[in-house]
Amino acid sequence: MQMNKTSLRQPERTTPLRSTLGERIGAACIAALCLTVLSLSAWLSPAADGHGTHTQLGLTPCMWAVTLDKPCPTCGMTTSFSHAGEGSWITSASTQPMGALLVLMTAGVFWGSLSQALTGARLSSVIQPALRPRFFLIFGVLFVGAWIYKIATW
């Protein structure tokens, strides 16, 4: 079998191997935002009730909890982040399962963004194909499931 020069050529790349300066700056901003959230969570003291930690930031108590005596869909998230910040992963997950998952996702985004900012690695091109409608459907089901769990353990 005879091969010609055109069959040996590599396909042309449409995406550069390294991130542009703008992408690296954007990744650095995302990393800084994630680090701020994680650091702030570690600084807060988790509320003993499993919700209400956000009031340490000067925010008002959850109106659902105050008026309905029921948790809102995000009740316990800040407390869950705070438990994770102290290294209490089981308590974090039992306080608000979606909160524990979001802590892990925030940490993953931090490290990926930091890596992209410092090295120029195109990690976002690896993650983007996973962000299909199925991902958001599963995320939504887990979010509702965590809310149901929070209602059941209220």
PDB file of C-alpha atoms in Angstrom:
ATOM      1  CA  MET A   1       0.000   0.000   0.000  1.00  0.00           C
ATOM      2  CA  GLN A   2       1.395   3.308  -1.043  1.00  0.00           C
ATOM      3  CA  MET A   3       0.899   6.345   1.201  1.00  0.00           C
ATOM      4  CA  ASN A   4       1.093   9.843  -0.104  1.00  0.00           C
ATOM      5  CA  LYS A   5       2.198  12.925   1.794  1.00  0.00           C
ATOM      6  CA  THR A   6      -1.319  14.220   2.365  1.00  0.00           C
ATOM      7  CA  SER A   7      -2.391  11.122   4.312  1.00  0.00           C
ATOM      8  CA  LEU A   8       0.557  11.506   6.694  1.00  0.00           C
ATOM      9  CA  ARG A   9      -0.218  15.104   7.637  1.00  0.00           C
ATOM     10  CA  GLN A  10      -1.676  15.832  11.009  1.00  0.00           C
ATOM     11  CA  PRO A  11      -5.134  17.437  11.036  1.00  0.00           C
ATOM     12  CA  GLU A  12      -5.069  21.179  11.542  1.00  0.00           C
ATOM     13  CA  ARG A  13      -5.719  22.367  15.075  1.00  0.00           C
ATOM     14  CA  THR A  14      -8.571  24.790  15.482  1.00  0.00           C
ATOM     15  CA  THR A  15      -7.860  25.404  19.180  1.00  0.00           C
ATOM     16  CA  PRO A  16      -4.466  26.617  20.397  1.00  0.00           C
ATOM     17  CA  LEU A  17      -2.570  24.360  22.786  1.00  0.00           C
ATOM     18  CA  ARG A  18      -2.318  27.029  25.470  1.00  0.00           C
ATOM     19  CA  SER A  19      -4.840  29.457  26.916  1.00  0.00           C
ATOM     20  CA  THR A  20      -4.729  33.057  25.772  1.00  0.00           C
ATOM     21  CA  LEU A  21      -3.783  35.781  28.218  1.00  0.00           C
ATOM     22  CA  GLY A  22      -7.447  36.754  28.567  1.00  0.00           C
ATOM     23  CA  GLU A  23      -8.449  33.158  29.350  1.00  0.00           C
ATOM     24  CA  ARG A  24      -5.686  32.915  31.927  1.00  0.00           C
ATOM     25  CA  ILE A  25      -6.810  36.151  33.594  1.00  0.00           C
ATOM     26  CA  GLY A  26     -10.403  34.868  33.604  1.00  0.00           C
ATOM     27  CA  ALA A  27      -9.242  31.590  35.157  1.00  0.00           C
ATOM     28  CA  ALA A  28      -7.307  33.522  37.816  1.00  0.00           C
ATOM     29  CA  CYS A  29     -10.453  35.501  38.670  1.00  0.00           C
ATOM     30  CA  ILE A  30     -12.483  32.284  38.973  1.00  0.00           C
ATOM     31  CA  ALA A  31      -9.776  30.738  41.170  1.00  0.00           C
ATOM     32  CA  ALA A  32      -9.762  33.832  43.403  1.00  0.00           C
ATOM     33  CA  LEU A  33     -13.542  33.734  43.723  1.00  0.00           C
ATOM     34  CA  CYS A  34     -13.546  30.033  44.634  1.00  0.00           C
ATOM     35  CA  LEU A  35     -10.735  30.540  47.158  1.00  0.00           C
ATOM     36  CA  THR A  36     -12.673  33.425  48.727  1.00  0.00           C
ATOM     37  CA  VAL A  37     -15.785  31.251  49.135  1.00  0.00           C
ATOM     38  CA  LEU A  38     -13.804  28.342  50.590  1.00  0.00           C
ATOM     39  CA  SER A  39     -11.774  30.565  52.936  1.00  0.00           C
ATOM     40  CA  LEU A  40     -14.839  32.424  54.150  1.00  0.00           C
ATOM     41  CA  SER A  41     -16.584  29.111  54.786  1.00  0.00           C
ATOM     42  CA  ALA A  42     -13.652  27.879  56.856  1.00  0.00           C
ATOM     43  CA  TRP A  43     -13.659  31.130  58.841  1.00  0.00           C
ATOM     44  CA  LEU A  44     -17.362  30.863  59.809  1.00  0.00           C
ATOM     45  CA  SER A  45     -18.514  28.811  62.794  1.00  0.00           C
ATOM     46  CA  PRO A  46     -21.169  26.282  61.763  1.00  0.00           C
ATOM     47  CA  ALA A  47     -24.562  26.859  63.393  1.00  0.00           C
ATOM     48  CA  ALA A  48     -25.633  24.075  65.737  1.00  0.00           C
ATOM     49  CA  ASP A  49     -29.148  23.996  64.223  1.00  0.00           C
ATOM     50  CA  GLY A  50     -27.793  22.921  60.817  1.00  0.00           C
ATOM     51  CA  HIS A  51     -28.821  26.219  59.228  1.00  0.00           C
ATOM     52  CA  GLY A  52     -28.395  29.924  59.859  1.00  0.00           C
ATOM     53  CA  THR A  53     -24.613  30.177  59.570  1.00  0.00           C
ATOM     54  CA  HIS A  54     -25.079  32.858  56.907  1.00  0.00           C
ATOM     55  CA  THR A  55     -26.323  35.297  59.589  1.00  0.00           C
ATOM     56  CA  GLN A  56     -22.676  35.647  60.726  1.00  0.00           C
ATOM     57  CA  LEU A  57     -22.152  37.530  57.463  1.00  0.00           C
ATOM     58  CA  GLY A  58     -24.795  40.088  58.395  1.00  0.00           C
ATOM     59  CA  LEU A  59     -27.491  38.471  56.267  1.00  0.00           C
ATOM     60  CA  THR A  60     -31.048  38.108  57.546  1.00  0.00           C
ATOM     61  CA  PRO A  61     -32.400  34.745  58.736  1.00  0.00           C
ATOM     62  CA  CYS A  62     -34.072  32.585  56.093  1.00  0.00           C
ATOM     63  CA  MET A  63     -37.666  33.774  55.686  1.00  0.00           C
ATOM     64  CA  TRP A  64     -38.874  30.255  54.883  1.00  0.00           C
ATOM     65  CA  ALA A  65     -37.516  29.007  58.194  1.00  0.00           C
ATOM     66  CA  VAL A  66     -38.886  32.015  60.093  1.00  0.00           C
ATOM     67  CA  THR A  67     -42.385  32.145  58.570  1.00  0.00           C
ATOM     68  CA  LEU A  68     -43.072  28.554  57.480  1.00  0.00           C
ATOM     69  CA  ASP A  69     -40.828  26.633  59.864  1.00  0.00           C
ATOM     70  CA  LYS A  70     -39.634  24.715  56.790  1.00  0.00           C
ATOM     71  CA  PRO A  71     -36.254  24.814  55.051  1.00  0.00           C
ATOM     72  CA  CYS A  72     -35.766  26.621  51.741  1.00  0.00           C
ATOM     73  CA  PRO A  73     -34.000  24.739  48.905  1.00  0.00           C
ATOM     74  CA  THR A  74     -30.616  26.118  49.998  1.00  0.00           C
ATOM     75  CA  CYS A  75     -31.082  25.875  53.765  1.00  0.00           C
ATOM     76  CA  GLY A  76     -27.958  24.520  55.386  1.00  0.00           C
ATOM     77  CA  MET A  77     -25.619  25.194  52.463  1.00  0.00           C
ATOM     78  CA  THR A  78     -23.468  27.754  54.289  1.00  0.00           C
ATOM     79  CA  THR A  79     -23.434  25.546  57.378  1.00  0.00           C
ATOM     80  CA  SER A  80     -22.425  22.564  55.240  1.00  0.00           C
ATOM     81  CA  PHE A  81     -19.598  24.581  53.658  1.00  0.00           C
ATOM     82  CA  SER A  82     -18.502  25.676  57.122  1.00  0.00           C
ATOM     83  CA  HIS A  83     -18.397  22.093  58.425  1.00  0.00           C
ATOM     84  CA  ALA A  84     -16.338  21.083  55.381  1.00  0.00           C
ATOM     85  CA  GLY A  85     -14.013  24.016  56.065  1.00  0.00           C
ATOM     86  CA  GLU A  86     -13.356  22.522  59.488  1.00  0.00           C
ATOM     87  CA  GLY A  87     -12.680  19.116  57.931  1.00  0.00           C
ATOM     88  CA  SER A  88     -15.928  17.573  59.223  1.00  0.00           C
ATOM     89  CA  TRP A  89     -16.991  15.976  55.933  1.00  0.00           C
ATOM     90  CA  ILE A  90     -19.556  13.577  57.389  1.00  0.00           C
ATOM     91  CA  THR A  91     -21.224  16.403  59.314  1.00  0.00           C
ATOM     92  CA  SER A  92     -21.113  18.537  56.169  1.00  0.00           C
ATOM     93  CA  ALA A  93     -22.882  15.849  54.132  1.00  0.00           C
ATOM     94  CA  SER A  94     -25.437  15.106  56.836  1.00  0.00           C
ATOM     95  CA  THR A  95     -26.203  18.816  57.267  1.00  0.00           C
ATOM     96  CA  GLN A  96     -26.892  19.444  53.556  1.00  0.00           C
ATOM     97  CA  PRO A  97     -25.771  16.799  51.038  1.00  0.00           C
ATOM     98  CA  MET A  98     -25.808  19.229  48.111  1.00  0.00           C
ATOM     99  CA  GLY A  99     -23.666  21.637  50.132  1.00  0.00           C
ATOM    100  CA  ALA A 100     -21.009  18.958  50.601  1.00  0.00           C
ATOM    101  CA  LEU A 101     -21.081  18.183  46.875  1.00  0.00           C
ATOM    102  CA  LEU A 102     -20.802  21.890  46.029  1.00  0.00           C
ATOM    103  CA  VAL A 103     -17.780  22.255  48.338  1.00  0.00           C
ATOM    104  CA  LEU A 104     -16.017  19.498  46.399  1.00  0.00           C
ATOM    105  CA  MET A 105     -17.010  21.070  43.089  1.00  0.00           C
ATOM    106  CA  THR A 106     -15.830  24.513  44.250  1.00  0.00           C
ATOM    107  CA  ALA A 107     -12.483  23.044  45.325  1.00  0.00           C
ATOM    108  CA  GLY A 108     -12.148  21.250  41.979  1.00  0.00           C
ATOM    109  CA  VAL A 109     -12.926  24.430  40.040  1.00  0.00           C
ATOM    110  CA  PHE A 110     -10.405  26.319  42.185  1.00  0.00           C
ATOM    111  CA  TRP A 111      -7.574  23.889  41.433  1.00  0.00           C
ATOM    112  CA  GLY A 112      -8.465  23.621  37.750  1.00  0.00           C
ATOM    113  CA  SER A 113      -8.695  27.385  37.333  1.00  0.00           C
ATOM    114  CA  LEU A 114      -5.470  27.956  39.228  1.00  0.00           C
ATOM    115  CA  SER A 115      -3.715  25.411  37.034  1.00  0.00           C
ATOM    116  CA  GLN A 116      -5.037  27.072  33.880  1.00  0.00           C
ATOM    117  CA  ALA A 117      -4.052  30.523  35.136  1.00  0.00           C
ATOM    118  CA  LEU A 118      -0.508  29.482  36.053  1.00  0.00           C
ATOM    119  CA  THR A 119       0.344  27.032  33.270  1.00  0.00           C
ATOM    120  CA  GLY A 120      -2.021  27.949  30.459  1.00  0.00           C
ATOM    121  CA  ALA A 121      -3.349  24.379  30.315  1.00  0.00           C
ATOM    122  CA  ARG A 122      -6.692  24.234  28.507  1.00  0.00           C
ATOM    123  CA  LEU A 123      -8.589  22.369  31.230  1.00  0.00           C
ATOM    124  CA  SER A 124     -11.852  24.045  30.311  1.00  0.00           C
ATOM    125  CA  SER A 125     -11.798  22.232  26.962  1.00  0.00           C
ATOM    126  CA  VAL A 126     -11.736  18.935  28.873  1.00  0.00           C
ATOM    127  CA  ILE A 127     -14.641  19.902  31.152  1.00  0.00           C
ATOM    128  CA  GLN A 128     -16.931  21.583  28.616  1.00  0.00           C
ATOM    129  CA  PRO A 129     -17.988  18.370  26.833  1.00  0.00           C
ATOM    130  CA  ALA A 130     -19.264  17.037  30.184  1.00  0.00           C
ATOM    131  CA  LEU A 131     -21.601  20.016  30.589  1.00  0.00           C
ATOM    132  CA  ARG A 132     -24.416  18.463  28.596  1.00  0.00           C
ATOM    133  CA  PRO A 133     -28.124  18.624  29.436  1.00  0.00           C
ATOM    134  CA  ARG A 134     -27.807  15.262  31.226  1.00  0.00           C
ATOM    135  CA  PHE A 135     -25.361  16.811  33.709  1.00  0.00           C
ATOM    136  CA  PHE A 136     -27.807  19.607  34.556  1.00  0.00           C
ATOM    137  CA  LEU A 137     -30.698  17.153  34.833  1.00  0.00           C
ATOM    138  CA  ILE A 138     -28.738  14.975  37.272  1.00  0.00           C
ATOM    139  CA  PHE A 139     -27.619  18.076  39.186  1.00  0.00           C
ATOM    140  CA  GLY A 140     -31.242  19.263  39.439  1.00  0.00           C
ATOM    141  CA  VAL A 141     -32.434  15.863  40.678  1.00  0.00           C
ATOM    142  CA  LEU A 142     -29.685  15.800  43.319  1.00  0.00           C
ATOM    143  CA  PHE A 143     -30.565  19.368  44.344  1.00  0.00           C
ATOM    144  CA  VAL A 144     -34.248  18.485  44.822  1.00  0.00           C
ATOM    145  CA  GLY A 145     -33.250  15.268  46.606  1.00  0.00           C
ATOM    146  CA  ALA A 146     -31.061  17.235  49.018  1.00  0.00           C
ATOM    147  CA  TRP A 147     -33.958  19.618  49.688  1.00  0.00           C
ATOM    148  CA  ILE A 148     -36.286  16.695  50.407  1.00  0.00           C
ATOM    149  CA  TYR A 149     -33.627  15.285  52.748  1.00  0.00           C
ATOM    150  CA  LYS A 150     -33.390  18.667  54.515  1.00  0.00           C
ATOM    151  CA  ILE A 151     -37.192  18.792  54.921  1.00  0.00           C
ATOM    152  CA  ALA A 152     -37.186  15.244  56.312  1.00  0.00           C
ATOM    153  CA  THR A 153     -34.451  16.041  58.840  1.00  0.00           C
ATOM    154  CA  TRP A 154     -35.807  19.448  59.812  1.00  0.00           C
TER     155      TRP A 154
END
